[in-house]
Coordinates of C-alpha atoms and ligand atoms in Angstrom, one line a residue:
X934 CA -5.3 -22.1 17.2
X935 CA -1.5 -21.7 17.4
X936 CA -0.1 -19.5 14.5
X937 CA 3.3 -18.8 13.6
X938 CA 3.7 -15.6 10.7
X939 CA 6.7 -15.0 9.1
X940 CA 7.2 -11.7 8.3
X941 CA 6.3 -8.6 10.7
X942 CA 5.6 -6.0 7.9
X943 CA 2.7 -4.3 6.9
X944 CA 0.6 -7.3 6.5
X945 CA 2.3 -9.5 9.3
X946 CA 2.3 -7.7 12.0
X947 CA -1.7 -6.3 11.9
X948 CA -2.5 -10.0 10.5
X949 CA -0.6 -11.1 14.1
X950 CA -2.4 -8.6 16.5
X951 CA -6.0 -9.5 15.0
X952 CA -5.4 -12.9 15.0
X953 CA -4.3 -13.3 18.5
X954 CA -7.6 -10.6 19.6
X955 CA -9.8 -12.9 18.3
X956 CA -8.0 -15.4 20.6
X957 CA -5.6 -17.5 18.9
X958 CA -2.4 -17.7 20.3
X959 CA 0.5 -16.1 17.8
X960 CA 4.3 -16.0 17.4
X961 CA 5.6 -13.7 15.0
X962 CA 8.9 -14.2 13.2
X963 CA 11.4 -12.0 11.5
X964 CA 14.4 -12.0 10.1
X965 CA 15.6 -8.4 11.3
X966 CA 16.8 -8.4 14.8
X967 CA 16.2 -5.1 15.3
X968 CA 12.4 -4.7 14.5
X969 CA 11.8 -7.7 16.6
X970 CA 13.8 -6.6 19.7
X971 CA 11.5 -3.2 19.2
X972 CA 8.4 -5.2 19.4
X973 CA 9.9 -7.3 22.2
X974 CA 10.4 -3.8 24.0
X975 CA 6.3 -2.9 23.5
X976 CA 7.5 -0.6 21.0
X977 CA 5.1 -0.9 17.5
X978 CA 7.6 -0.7 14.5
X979 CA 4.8 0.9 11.8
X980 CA 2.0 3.2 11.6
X981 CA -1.7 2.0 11.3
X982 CA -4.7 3.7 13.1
X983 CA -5.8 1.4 16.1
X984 CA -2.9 -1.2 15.9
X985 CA -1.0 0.0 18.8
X986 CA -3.6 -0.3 21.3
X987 CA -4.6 -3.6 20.2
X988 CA -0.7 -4.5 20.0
X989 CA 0.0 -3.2 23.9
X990 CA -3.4 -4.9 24.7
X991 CA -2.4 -8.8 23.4
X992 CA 0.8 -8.4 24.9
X993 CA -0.1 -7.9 28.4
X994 CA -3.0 -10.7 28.0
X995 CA 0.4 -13.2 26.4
X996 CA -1.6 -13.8 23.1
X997 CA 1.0 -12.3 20.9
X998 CA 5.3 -13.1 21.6
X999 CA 7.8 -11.8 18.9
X1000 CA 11.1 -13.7 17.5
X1001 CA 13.8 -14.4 15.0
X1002 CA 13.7 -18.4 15.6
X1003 CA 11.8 -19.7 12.8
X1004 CA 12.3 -23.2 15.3
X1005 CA 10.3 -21.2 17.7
X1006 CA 7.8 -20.1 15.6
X1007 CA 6.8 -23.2 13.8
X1008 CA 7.4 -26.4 15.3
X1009 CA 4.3 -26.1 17.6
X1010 CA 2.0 -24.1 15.0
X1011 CA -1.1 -25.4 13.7
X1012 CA -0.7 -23.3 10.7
X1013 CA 1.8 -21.2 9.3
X1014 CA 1.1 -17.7 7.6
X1015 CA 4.0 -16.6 5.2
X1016 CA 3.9 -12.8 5.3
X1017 CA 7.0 -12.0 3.5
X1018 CA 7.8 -9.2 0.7
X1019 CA 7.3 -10.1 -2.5
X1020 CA 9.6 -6.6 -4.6
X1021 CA 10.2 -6.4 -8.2
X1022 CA 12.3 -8.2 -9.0
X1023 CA 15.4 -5.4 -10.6
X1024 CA 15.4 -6.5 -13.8
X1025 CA 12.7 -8.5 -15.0
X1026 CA 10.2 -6.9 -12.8
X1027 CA 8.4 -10.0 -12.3
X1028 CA 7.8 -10.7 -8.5
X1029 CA 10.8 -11.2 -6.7
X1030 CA 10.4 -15.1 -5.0
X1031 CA 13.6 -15.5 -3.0
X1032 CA 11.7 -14.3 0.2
X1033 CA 8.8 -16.4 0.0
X1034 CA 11.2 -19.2 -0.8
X1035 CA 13.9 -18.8 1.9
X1036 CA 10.9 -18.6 4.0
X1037 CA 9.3 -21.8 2.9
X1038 CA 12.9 -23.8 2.6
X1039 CA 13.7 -22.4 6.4
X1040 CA 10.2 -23.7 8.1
X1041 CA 10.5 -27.0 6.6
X1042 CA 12.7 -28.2 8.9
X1043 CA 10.6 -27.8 11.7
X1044 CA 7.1 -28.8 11.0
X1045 CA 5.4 -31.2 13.5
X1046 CA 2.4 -33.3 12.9
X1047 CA 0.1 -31.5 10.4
X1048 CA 0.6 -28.0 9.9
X1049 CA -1.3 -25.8 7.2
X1050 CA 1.1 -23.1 5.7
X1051 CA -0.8 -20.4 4.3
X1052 CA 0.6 -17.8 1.6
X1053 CA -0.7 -14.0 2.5
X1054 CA 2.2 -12.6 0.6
X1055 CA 1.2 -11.7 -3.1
X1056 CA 2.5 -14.6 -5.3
X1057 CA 2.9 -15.5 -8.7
X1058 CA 0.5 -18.7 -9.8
X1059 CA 1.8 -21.6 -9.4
X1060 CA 3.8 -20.2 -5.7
X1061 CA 2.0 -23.1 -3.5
X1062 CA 3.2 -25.6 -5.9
X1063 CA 6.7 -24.1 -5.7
X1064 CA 6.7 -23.9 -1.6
X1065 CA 5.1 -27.6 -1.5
X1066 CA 7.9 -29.1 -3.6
X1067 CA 10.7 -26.9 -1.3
X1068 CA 9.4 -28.0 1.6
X1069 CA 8.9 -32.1 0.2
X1070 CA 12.9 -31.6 -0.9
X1071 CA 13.9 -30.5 2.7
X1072 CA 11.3 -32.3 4.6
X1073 CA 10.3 -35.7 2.8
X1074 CA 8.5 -36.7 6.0
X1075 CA 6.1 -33.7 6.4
X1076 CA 2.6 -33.9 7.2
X1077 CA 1.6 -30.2 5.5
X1078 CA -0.9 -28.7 2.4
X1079 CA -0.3 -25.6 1.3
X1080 CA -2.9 -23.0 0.9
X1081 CA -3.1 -19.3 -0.8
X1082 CA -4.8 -16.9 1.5
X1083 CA -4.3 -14.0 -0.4
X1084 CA -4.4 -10.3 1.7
X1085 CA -6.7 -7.5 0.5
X1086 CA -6.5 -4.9 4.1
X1087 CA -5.9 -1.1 2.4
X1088 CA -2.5 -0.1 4.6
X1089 CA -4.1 2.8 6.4
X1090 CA -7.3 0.9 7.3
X1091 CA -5.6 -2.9 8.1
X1092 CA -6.9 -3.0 11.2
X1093 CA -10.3 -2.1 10.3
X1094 CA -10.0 -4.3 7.0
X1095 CA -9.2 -6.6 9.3
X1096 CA -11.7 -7.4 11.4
X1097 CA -14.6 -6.3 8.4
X1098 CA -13.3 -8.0 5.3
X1099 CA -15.1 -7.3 2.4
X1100 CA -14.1 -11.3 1.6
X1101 CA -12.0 -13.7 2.5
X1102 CA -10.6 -15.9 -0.7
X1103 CA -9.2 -19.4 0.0
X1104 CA -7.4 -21.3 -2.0
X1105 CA -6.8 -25.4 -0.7
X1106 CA -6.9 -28.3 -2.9
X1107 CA -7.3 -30.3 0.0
X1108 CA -10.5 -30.9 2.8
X1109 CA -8.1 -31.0 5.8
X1110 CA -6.7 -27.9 4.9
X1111 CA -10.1 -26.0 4.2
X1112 CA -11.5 -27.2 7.6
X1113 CA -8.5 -25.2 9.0
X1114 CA -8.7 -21.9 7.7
X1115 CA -12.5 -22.5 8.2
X1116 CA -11.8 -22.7 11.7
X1117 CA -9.3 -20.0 11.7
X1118 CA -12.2 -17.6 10.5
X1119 CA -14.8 -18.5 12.8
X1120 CA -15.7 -15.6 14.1
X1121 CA -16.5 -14.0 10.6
X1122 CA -18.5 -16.3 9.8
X1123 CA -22.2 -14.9 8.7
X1124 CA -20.4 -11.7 8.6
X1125 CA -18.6 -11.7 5.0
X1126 CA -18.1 -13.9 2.5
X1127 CA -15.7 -16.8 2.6
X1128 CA -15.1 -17.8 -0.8
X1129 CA -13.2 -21.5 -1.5
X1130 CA -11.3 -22.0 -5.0
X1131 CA -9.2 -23.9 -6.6
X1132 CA -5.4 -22.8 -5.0
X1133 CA -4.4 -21.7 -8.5
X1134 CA -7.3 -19.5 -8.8
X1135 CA -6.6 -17.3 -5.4
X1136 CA -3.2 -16.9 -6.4
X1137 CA -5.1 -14.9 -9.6
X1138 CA -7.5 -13.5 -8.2
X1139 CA -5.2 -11.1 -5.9
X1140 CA -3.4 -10.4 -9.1
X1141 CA -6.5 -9.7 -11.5
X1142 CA -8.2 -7.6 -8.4
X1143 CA -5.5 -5.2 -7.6
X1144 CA -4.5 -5.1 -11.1
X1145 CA -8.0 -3.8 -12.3
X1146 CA -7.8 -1.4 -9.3
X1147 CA -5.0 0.4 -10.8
X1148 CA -6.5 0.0 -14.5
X1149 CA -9.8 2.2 -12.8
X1150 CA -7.1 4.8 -11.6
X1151 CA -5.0 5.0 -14.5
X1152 CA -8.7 5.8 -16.7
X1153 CA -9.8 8.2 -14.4
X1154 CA -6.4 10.0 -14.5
X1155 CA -6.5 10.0 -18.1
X1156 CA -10.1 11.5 -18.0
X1157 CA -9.1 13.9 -15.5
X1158 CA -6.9 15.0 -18.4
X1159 CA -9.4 15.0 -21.0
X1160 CA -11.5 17.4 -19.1
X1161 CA -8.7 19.9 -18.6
X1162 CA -8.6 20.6 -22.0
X1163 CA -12.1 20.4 -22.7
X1164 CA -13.6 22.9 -19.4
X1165 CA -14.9 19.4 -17.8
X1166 CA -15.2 19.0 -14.2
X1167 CA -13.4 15.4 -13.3
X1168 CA -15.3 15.7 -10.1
X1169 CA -18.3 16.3 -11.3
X1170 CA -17.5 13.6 -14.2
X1171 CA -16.5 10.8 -11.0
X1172 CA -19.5 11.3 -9.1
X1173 CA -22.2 11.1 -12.6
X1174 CA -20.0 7.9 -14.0
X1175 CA -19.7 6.4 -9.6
X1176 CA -24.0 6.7 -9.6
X1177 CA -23.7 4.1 -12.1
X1178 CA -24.2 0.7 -9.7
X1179 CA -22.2 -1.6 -12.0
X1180 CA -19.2 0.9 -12.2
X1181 CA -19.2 2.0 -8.5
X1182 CA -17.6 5.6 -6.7
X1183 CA -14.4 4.2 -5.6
X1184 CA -11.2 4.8 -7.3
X1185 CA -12.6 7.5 -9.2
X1186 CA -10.3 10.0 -7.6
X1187 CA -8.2 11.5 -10.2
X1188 CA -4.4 12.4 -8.8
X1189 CA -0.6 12.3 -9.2
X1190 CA -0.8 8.3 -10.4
X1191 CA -1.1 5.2 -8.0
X1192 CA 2.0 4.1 -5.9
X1193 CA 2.7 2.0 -2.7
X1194 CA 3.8 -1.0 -2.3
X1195 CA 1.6 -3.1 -4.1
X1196 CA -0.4 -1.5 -7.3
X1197 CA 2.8 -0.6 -9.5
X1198 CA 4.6 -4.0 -8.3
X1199 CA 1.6 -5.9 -8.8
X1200 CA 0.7 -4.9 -12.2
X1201 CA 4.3 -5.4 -13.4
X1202 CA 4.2 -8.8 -12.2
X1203 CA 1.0 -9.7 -13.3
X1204 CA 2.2 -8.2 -16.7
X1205 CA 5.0 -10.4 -16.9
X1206 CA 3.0 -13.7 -16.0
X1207 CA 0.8 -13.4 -18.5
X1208 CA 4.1 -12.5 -20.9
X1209 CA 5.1 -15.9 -19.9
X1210 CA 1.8 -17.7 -20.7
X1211 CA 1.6 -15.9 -23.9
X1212 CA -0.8 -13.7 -23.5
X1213 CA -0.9 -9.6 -24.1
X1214 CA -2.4 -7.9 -21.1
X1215 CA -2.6 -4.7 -23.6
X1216 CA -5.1 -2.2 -20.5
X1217 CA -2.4 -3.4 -18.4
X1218 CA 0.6 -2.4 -19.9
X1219 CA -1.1 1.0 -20.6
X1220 CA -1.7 1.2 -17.1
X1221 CA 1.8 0.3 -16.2
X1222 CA 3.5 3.0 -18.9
X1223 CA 0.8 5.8 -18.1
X1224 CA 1.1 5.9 -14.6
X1225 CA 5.3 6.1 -14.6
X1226 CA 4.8 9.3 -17.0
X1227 CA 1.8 10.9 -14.7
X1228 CA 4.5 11.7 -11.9
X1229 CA 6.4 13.2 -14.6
X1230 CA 3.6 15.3 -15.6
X1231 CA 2.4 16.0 -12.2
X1232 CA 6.2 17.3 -11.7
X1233 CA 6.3 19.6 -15.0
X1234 CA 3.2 21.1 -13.8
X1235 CA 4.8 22.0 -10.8
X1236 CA 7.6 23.6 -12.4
X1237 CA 5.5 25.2 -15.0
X1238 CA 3.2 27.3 -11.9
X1239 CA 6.9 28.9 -11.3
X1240 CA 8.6 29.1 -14.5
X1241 CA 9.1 32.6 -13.6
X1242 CA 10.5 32.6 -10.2
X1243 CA 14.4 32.2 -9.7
X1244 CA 15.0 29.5 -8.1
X1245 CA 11.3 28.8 -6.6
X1246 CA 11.0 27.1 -3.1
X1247 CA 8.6 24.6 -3.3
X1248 CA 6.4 23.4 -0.1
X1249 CA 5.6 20.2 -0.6
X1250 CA 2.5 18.9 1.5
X1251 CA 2.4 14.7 1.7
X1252 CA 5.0 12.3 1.5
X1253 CA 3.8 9.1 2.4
X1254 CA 1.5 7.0 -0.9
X1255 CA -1.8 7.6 0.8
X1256 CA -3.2 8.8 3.2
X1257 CA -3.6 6.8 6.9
X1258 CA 0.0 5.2 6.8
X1259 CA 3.8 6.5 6.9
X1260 CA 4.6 4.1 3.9
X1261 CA 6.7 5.9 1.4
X1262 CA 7.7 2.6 -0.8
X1263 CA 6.8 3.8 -4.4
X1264 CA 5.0 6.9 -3.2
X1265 CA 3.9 9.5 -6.4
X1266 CA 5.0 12.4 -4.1
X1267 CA 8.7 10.2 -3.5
X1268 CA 8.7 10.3 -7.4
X1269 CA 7.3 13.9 -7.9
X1270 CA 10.0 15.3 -5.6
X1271 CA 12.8 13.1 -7.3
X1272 CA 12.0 14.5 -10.9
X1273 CA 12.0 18.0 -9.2
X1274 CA 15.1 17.5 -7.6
X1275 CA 16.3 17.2 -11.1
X1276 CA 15.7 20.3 -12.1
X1277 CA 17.4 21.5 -8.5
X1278 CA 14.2 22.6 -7.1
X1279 CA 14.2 23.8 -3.2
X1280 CA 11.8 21.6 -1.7
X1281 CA 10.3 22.0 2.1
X1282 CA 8.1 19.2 2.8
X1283 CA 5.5 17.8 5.7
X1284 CA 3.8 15.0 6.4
X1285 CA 1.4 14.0 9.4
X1286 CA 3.1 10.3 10.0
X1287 CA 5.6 9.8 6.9
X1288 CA 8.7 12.1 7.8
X1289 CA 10.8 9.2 9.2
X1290 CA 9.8 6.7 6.4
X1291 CA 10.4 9.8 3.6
X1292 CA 13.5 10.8 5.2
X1293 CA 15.0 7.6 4.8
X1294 CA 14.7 8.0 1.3
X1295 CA 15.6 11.7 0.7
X1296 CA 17.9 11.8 3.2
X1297 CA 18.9 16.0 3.3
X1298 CA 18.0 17.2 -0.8
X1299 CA 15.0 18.5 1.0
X1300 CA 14.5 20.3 4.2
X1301 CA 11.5 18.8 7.0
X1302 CA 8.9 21.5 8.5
X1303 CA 7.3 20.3 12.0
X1304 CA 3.9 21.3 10.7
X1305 CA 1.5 22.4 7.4
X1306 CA 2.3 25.9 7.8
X1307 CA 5.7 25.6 8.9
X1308 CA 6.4 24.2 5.6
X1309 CA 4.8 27.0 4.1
X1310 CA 6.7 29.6 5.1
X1311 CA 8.0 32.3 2.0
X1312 CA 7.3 29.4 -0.2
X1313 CA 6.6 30.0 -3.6
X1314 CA 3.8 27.3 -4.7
X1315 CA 2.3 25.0 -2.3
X1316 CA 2.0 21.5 -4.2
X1317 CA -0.6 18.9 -2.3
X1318 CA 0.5 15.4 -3.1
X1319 CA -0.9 13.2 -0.4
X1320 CA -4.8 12.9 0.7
X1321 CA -4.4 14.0 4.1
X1322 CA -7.5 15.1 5.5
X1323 CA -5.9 17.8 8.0
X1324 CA -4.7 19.2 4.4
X1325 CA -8.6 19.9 4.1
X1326 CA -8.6 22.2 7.0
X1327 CA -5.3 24.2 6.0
X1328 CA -6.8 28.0 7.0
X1329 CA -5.9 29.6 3.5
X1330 CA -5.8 33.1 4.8
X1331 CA -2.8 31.9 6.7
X1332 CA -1.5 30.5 4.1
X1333 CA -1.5 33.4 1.8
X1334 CA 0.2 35.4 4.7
X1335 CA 2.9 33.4 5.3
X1336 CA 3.8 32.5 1.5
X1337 CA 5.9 34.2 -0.7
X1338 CA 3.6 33.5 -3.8
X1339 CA 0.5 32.6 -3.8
X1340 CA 0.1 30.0 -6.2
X1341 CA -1.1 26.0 -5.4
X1342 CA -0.7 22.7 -7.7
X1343 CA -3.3 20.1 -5.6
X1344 CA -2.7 16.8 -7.1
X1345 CA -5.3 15.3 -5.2
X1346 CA -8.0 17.9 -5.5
X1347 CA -8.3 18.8 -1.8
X1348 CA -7.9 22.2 -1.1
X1349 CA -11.6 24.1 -1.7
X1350 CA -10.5 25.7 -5.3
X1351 CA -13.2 28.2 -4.2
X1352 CA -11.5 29.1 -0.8
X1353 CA -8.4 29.4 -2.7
X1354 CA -9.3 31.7 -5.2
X1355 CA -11.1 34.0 -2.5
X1356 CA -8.1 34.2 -0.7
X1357 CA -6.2 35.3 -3.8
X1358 CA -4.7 32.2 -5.0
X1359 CA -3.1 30.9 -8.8
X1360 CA -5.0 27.4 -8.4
X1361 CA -4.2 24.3 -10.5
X1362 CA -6.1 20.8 -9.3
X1363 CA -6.4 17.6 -11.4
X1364 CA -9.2 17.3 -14.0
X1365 CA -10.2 20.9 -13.9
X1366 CA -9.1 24.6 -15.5
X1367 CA -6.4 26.2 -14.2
X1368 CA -7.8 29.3 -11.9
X1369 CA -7.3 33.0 -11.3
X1370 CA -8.9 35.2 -9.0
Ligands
NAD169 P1 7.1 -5.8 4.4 O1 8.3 -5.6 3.6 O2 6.5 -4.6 5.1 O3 7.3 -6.9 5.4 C1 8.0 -8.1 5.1 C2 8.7 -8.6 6.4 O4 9.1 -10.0 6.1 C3 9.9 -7.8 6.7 O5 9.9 -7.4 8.1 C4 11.1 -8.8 6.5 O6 12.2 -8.6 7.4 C5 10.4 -10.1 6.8 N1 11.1 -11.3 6.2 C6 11.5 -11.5 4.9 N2 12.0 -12.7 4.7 C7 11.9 -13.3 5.9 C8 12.2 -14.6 6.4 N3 12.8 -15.6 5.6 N4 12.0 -15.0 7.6 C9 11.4 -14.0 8.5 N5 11.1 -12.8 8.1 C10 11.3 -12.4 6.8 O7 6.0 -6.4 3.4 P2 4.4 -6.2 3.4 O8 4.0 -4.8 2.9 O9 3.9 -6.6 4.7 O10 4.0 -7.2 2.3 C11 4.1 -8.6 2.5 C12 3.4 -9.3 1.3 O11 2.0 -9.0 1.4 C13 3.8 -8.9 -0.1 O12 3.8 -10.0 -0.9 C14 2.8 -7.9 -0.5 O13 2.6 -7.8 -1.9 C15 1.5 -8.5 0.2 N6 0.5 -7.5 0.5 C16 0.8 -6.3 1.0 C17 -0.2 -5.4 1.3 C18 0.1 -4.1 1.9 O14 -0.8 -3.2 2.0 N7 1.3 -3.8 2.3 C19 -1.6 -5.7 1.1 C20 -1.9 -7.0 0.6 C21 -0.8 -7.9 0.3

């Protein structure tokens, strides 16, 4: 099939190399000159385990070409995949359309014969109405439907996620335009489960799934903080309440709130939607409002391990919102080091693939080690905000040697709190007493 996708992001561009490995033949648009000429140039422009090589790979075998010519990119397509940003919007914090429907008002121009444009980009029900009335106003004589195709890789894992969906939703009010993506997905057929709805309900069902996502981490964060005042375990806690088949282990890891680019936008929007409809989303909203304060608290924590020292350096380990990606956009440990910053803290930071990403943000109010224990040189608490699991392996007798104090806030309950203590630390995780050796 030939596929145009605008938008080379974090959903674009993996959503471009897997399509074209399973054969299809793909042209990616964007509207940045730069990132394109990079990808021109063989050079990837993000971080995701396994893209690269499957990136170099469809390159040489001419499955994949790169541009900023939407003409290019869509007259010849059989279908269209709009892989644009959707941000908060500033103000309203509702999801910000005037991406999606640039986007949608620039391809219309240039569709030939019939052409299925798909929405991958998290949109607000009601979007493919939106796009197909832009696109009638432009283009009166298009042949087109528009269909919601709604995203659900894990950044870190999209090229995994991409090729083993747990599902694939699909939202066409139309036959023809079902018999495309059916086509499309081919190969998974027999392998996961394709599920067809109405176009209005797969626009929701992105919202209501990633919302409830960060509804299970917000709860698990508030029991994390039950049990530290009540000598609870919130590991221990996680893995009794994950045995449970109808509640499920994942997302029951307690830490310093959720972030990225999609939970805290997501949950705004959907928040504001159903504002709109008149309805109260009341778990949502507590979500929302309890997860801005947890970087707060994770931050006063922090502070409160050094209250003490003069002017405490601070080694911060994990920048990026998870682990598996150099994504900073609305990372906890971005927001953790920006109320520390507050308070003038000295902050030394690392992270495996995020330091370019982070830096961009920080700019110099922190200094950059090259590695873990560069960072934790004469440092006075060693603060773990990202999952990392080389953080795992950090050799704690090291540690102790090269630090001034020996004291450790993990916000994602990594480090071995037995290790720790052996080794003579001050240890502080989530969801558990605060330990002395
Ligand atoms: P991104 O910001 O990484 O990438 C968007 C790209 O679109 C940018 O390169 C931008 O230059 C380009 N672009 C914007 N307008 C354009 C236009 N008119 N023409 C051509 N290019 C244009 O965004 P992302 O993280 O890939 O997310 C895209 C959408 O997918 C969002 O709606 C997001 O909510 C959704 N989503 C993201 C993830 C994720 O893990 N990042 C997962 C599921 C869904």
């Amino acid at each position: 099939m030939k596929v145009g996708i605008i938008g080379t992001g974090y959903v674009g561009l993996p959503t471009g190399v897997g399509l074209a490995e399973l054969g299809n033949e793909v042209i990616c648009i964007d509207r940045e000159p730069q990132k394109i000429e990079a990808l021109k140039a063989g050079k990837i422009t993000l971080y995701e385990e396994g893209l690269e090589e499957l990136f170099r790979k469809n390159v040489a075998a001419g499955r994949i070409r790169f541009t900023t010519s939407m003409r290019e990119g869509v007259e010849n397509a059989d279908l269209v995949i709009i892989a644009v940003g959707t941000p908060p919007h500033p103000v309203t914090k509702e999801a910000d359309m005037k991406y999606v429907h640039a986007a949608a008002t620039e391809l219309a121009a240039y569709l030939k014969g019939y052409t299925v444009i798909a929405t991958k980009s998290t949109v607000p029900v009601g979007t493919g109405d939106d796009i197909e009335a832009l696109i009638n106003n432009k283009n009166p004589f298009a042949d087109f439907d528009v269909v919601s195709l709604p995203e659900f890789l894990r950044e870190g894992f999209a090229v995994y996620d991409f090729f083993h969906p747990d599902r694939i939703v699909v939202g066409a009010n139309t036959e023809k335009a079902r018999s495309v993506i059916k086509e499309l997905y081919k190969p998974f057929e027999g392998k996961t489960k394709m599920l067809f709805v109405q176009r209005r309900s797969s626009e929701t069902i992105k919202y209501a799934s990633n919302a409830f996502l960060a509804m299970k981490i917000h709860y698990i964060n508030e029991m994390a903080n039950f049990c530290e005042k009540t000598g609870a375990d919130i590991t221990e806690v996680a893995q009794g309440m994950g045995l449970d088949n109808r509640i499920g282990p994942k997302f029951l890891n307690p830490g310093p709130g959720y972030g990225g680019s999609c939970f805290p936008k997501d949950t705004m929007a959907m928040s504001y939607m159903a504002r709109q409809n008149g309805v109260e989303m009341t778990l949502i909203n507590a979500a929302i409002t309890g997860n801005i304060r947890r970087k707060q608290e994770m931050a006063d924590r922090i502070l409160e391990m050094v209250k003490n020292i003069e002017n405490p350096k601070i080694a911060v380990l994990g920048l990026a919102f998870k682990d598996g990606t150099d994504d900073c956009r609305e990372s906890p440990a971005m927001e953790v080091i920006r109320h520390l910053l507050e308070k003038e803290a000295n902050i030394t930071a690392y992270d495996p693939k995020a330091m370019g990403t982070a830096c961009q943000l920080l700019g110099d109010k922190i200094s950059y080690a090259d590695d873990m224990y560069g960072c934790l040189k004469e440092a006075d608490v060693l603060v773990v905000l990202t999952e990392w699991k080389e953080f795992k392996n950090l050799d704690l007798a090291q540690a102790a040697l090269l630090m001034n104090r020996k004291n450790i806030v993990d916000c994602r309950n990594l480090i071995d709190m037995d290790e720790a203590i052996k080794n003579g630390f001050r240890y502080q995780g989530i969801g558990r007493k605060v330990l002395d050796n």
